[in-house]
Tab-separated table of N, CA, C and O in Angstrom:
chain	number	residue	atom	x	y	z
A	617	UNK	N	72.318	130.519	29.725
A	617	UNK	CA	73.054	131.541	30.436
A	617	UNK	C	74.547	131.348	30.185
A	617	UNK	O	75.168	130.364	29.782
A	618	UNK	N	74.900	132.439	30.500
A	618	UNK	CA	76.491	132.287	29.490
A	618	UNK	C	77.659	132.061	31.171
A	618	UNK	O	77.274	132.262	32.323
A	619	UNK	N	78.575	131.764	30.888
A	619	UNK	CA	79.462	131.510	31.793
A	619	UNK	C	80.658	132.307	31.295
A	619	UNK	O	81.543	132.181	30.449
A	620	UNK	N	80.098	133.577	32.624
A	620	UNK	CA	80.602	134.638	31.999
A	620	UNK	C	82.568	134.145	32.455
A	620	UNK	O	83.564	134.373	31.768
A	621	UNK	N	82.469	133.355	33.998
A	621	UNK	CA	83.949	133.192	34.325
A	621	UNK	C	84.393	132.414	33.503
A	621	UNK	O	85.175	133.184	32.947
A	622	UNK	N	84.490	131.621	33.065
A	622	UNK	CA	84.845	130.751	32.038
A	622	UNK	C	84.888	131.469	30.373
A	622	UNK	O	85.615	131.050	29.473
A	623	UNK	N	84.117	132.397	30.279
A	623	UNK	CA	84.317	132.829	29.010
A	623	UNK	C	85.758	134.012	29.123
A	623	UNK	O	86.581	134.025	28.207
A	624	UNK	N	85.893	134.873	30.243
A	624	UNK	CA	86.704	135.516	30.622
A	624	UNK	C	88.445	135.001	30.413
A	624	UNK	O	89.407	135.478	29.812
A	625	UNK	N	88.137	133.382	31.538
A	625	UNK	CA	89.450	132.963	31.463
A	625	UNK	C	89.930	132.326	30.221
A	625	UNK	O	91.145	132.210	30.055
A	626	UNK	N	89.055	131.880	29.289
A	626	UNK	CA	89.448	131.880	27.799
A	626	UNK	C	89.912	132.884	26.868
A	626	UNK	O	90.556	132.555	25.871
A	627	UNK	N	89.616	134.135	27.139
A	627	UNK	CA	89.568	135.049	26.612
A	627	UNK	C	91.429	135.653	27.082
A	627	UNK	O	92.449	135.994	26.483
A	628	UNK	N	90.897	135.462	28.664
A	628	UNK	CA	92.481	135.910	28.954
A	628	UNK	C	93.506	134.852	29.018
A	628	UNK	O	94.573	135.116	29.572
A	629	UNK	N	93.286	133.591	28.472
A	629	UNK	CA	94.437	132.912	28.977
A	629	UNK	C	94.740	132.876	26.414
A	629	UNK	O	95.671	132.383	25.776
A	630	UNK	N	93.852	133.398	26.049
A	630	UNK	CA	94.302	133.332	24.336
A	630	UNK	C	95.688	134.769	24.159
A	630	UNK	O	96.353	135.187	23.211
A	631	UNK	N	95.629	134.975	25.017
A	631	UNK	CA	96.994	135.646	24.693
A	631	UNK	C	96.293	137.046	23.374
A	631	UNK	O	97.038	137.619	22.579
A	632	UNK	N	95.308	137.212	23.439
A	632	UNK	CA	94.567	138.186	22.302
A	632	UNK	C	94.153	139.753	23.314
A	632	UNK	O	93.807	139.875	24.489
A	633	UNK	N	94.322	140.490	22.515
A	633	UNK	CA	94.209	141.920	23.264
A	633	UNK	C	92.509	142.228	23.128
A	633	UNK	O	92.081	142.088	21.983
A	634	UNK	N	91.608	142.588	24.061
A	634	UNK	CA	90.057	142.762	23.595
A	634	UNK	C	89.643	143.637	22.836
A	634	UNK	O	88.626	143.614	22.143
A	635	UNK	N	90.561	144.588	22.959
A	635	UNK	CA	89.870	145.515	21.734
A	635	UNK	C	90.433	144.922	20.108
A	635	UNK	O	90.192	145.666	19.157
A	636	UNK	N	90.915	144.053	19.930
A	636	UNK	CA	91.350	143.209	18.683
A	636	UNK	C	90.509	142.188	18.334
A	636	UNK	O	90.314	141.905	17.152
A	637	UNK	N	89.707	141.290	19.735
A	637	UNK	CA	89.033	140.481	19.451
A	637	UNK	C	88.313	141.147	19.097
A	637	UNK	O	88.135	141.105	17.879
A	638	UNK	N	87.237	142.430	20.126
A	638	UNK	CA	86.007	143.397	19.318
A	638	UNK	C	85.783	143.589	18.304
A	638	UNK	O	84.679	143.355	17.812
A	639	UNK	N	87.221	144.303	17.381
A	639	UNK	CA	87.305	144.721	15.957
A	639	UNK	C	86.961	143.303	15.192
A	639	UNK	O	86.288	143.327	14.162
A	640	UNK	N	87.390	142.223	15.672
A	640	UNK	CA	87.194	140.978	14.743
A	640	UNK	C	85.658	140.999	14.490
A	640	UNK	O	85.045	140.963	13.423
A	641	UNK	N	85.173	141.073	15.878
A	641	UNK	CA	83.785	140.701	15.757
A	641	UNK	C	82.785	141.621	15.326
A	641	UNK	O	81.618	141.328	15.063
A	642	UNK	N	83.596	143.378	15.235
A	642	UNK	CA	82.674	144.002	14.562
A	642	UNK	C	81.929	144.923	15.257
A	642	UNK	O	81.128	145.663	14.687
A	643	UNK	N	82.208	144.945	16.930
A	643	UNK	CA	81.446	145.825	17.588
A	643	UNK	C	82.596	146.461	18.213
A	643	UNK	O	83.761	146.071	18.147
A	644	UNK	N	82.078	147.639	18.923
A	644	UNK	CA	83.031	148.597	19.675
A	644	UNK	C	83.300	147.167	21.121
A	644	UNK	O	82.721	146.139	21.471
A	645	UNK	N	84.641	148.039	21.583
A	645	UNK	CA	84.945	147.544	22.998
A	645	UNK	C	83.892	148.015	23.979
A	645	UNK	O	83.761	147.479	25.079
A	646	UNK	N	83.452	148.610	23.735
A	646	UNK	CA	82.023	148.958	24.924
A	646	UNK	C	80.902	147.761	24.979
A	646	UNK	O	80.406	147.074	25.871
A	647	UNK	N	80.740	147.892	23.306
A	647	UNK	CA	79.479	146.805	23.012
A	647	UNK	C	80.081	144.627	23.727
A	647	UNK	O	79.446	143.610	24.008
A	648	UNK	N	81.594	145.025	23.691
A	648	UNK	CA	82.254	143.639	24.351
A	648	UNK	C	82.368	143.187	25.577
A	648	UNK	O	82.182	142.051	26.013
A	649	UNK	N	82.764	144.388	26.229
A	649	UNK	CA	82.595	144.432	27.528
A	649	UNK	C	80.953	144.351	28.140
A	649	UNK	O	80.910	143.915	29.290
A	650	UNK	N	79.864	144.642	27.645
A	650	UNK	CA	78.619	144.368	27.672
A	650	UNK	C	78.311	142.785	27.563
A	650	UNK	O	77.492	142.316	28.353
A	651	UNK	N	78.835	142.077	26.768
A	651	UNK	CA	78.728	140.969	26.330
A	651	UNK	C	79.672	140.040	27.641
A	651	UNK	O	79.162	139.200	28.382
A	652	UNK	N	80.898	140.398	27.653
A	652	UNK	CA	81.495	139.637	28.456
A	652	UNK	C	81.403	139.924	29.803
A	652	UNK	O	82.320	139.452	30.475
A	653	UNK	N	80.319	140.746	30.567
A	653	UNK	CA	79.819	141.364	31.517
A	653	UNK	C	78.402	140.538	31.466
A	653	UNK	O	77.747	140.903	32.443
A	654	UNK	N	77.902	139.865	30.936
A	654	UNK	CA	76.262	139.499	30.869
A	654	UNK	C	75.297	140.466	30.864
A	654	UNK	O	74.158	140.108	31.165
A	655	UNK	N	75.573	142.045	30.485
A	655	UNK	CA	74.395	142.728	29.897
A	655	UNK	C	73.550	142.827	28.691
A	655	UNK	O	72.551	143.470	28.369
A	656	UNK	N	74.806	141.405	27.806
A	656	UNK	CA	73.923	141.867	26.347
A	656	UNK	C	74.432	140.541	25.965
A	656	UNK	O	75.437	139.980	26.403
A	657	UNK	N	73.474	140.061	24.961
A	657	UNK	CA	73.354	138.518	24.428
A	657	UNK	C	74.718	138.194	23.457
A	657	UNK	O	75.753	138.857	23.383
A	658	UNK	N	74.486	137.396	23.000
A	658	UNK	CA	75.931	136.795	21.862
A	658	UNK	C	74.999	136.153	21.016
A	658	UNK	O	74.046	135.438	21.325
A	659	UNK	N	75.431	136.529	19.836
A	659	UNK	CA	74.654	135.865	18.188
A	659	UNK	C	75.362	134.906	18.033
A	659	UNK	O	76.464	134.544	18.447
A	660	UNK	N	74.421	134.436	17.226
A	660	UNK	CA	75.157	132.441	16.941
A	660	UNK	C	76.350	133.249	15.868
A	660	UNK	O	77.388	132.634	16.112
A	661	UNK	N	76.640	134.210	14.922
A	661	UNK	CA	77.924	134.314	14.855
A	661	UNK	C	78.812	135.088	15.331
A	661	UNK	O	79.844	135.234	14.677
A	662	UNK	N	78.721	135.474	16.027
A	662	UNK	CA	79.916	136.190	17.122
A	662	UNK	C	80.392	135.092	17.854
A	662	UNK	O	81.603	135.037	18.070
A	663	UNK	N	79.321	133.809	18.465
A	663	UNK	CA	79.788	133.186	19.097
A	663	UNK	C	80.824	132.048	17.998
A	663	UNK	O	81.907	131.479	18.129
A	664	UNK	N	80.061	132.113	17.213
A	664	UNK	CA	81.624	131.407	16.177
A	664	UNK	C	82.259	131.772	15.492
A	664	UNK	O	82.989	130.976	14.899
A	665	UNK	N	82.326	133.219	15.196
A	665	UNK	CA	84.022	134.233	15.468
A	665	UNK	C	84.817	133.858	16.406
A	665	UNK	O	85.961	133.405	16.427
A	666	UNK	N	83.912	134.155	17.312
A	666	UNK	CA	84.919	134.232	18.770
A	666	UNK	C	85.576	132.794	18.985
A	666	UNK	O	86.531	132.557	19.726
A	667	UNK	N	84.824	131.804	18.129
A	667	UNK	CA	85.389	130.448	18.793
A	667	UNK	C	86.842	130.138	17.902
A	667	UNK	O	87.961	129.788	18.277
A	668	UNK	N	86.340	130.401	16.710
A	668	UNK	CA	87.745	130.429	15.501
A	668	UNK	C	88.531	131.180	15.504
A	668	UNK	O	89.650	130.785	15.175
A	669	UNK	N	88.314	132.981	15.959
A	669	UNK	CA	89.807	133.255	16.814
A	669	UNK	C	90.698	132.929	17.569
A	669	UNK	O	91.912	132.910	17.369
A	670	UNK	N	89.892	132.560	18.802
A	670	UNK	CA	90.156	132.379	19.704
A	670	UNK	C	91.187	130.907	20.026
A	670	UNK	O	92.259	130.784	20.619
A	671	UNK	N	90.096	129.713	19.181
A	671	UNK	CA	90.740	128.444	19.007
A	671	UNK	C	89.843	127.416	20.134
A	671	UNK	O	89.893	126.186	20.109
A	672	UNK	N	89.274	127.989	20.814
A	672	UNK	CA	88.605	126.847	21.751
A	672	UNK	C	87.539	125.924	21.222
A	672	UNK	O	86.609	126.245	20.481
A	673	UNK	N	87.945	124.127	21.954
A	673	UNK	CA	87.055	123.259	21.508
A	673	UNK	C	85.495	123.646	21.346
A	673	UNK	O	84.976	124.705	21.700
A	674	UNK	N	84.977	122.731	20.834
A	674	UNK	CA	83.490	122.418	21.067
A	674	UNK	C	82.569	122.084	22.200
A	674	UNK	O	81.356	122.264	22.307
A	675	UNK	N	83.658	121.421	23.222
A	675	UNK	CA	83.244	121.012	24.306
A	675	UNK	C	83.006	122.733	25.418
A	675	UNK	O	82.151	123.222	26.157
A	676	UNK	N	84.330	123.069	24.900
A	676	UNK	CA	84.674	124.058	25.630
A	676	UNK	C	83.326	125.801	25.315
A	676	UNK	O	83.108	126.755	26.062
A	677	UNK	N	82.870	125.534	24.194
A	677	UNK	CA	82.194	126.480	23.633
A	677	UNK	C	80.388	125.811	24.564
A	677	UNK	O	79.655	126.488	25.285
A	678	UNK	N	80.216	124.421	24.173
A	678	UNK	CA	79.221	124.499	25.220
A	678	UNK	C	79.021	124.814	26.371
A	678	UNK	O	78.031	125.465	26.704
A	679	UNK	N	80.072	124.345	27.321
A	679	UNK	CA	79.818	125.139	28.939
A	679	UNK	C	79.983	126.139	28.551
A	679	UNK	O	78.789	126.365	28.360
A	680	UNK	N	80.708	127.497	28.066
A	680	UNK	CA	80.191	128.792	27.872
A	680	UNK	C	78.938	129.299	27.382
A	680	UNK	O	78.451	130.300	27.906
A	681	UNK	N	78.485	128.831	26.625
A	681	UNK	CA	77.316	129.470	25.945
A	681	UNK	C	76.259	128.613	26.189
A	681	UNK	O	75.202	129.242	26.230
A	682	UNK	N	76.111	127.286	26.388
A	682	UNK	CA	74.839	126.405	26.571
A	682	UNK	C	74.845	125.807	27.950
A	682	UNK	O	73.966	124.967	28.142
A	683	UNK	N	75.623	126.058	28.908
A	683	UNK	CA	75.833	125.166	30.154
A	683	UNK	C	75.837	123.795	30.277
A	683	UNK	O	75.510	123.163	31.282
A	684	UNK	N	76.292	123.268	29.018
A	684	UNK	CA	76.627	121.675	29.311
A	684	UNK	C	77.788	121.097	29.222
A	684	UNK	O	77.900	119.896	29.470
């Protein structure tokens, strides 16, 4: 289960606009907001787009996406 608060405050504390991260990753801002809302899953590469845009550790990518 994804941690959606924690994925949020990464998202907003990268200083990146969401509809810029979206375009990175290839889906509309609708299809992101779905994702960062917990209605719709994350692929093992979106989730490591999002991590190499973005810049966040490894540690930091497990409590979001694996809960450890």
């Amino acid at each position: 289960m994804t941690n959606l608060e924690l994925l949020n405050e990464v998202i907003d504390n990268s200083g990146l606009k969401r509809l810029y991260i979206a375009e990175c990753l290839g889906i509309t801002k609708q299809a992101f907001w779905k994702k960062t809302s917990g209605f719709s899953e994350w692929s093992v590469t979106q989730i490591a787009t999002l991590q190499k845009l973005i810049g966040f550790d490894d540690e930091t990518l497990m409590k979001i996406f694996f809960g450890r």
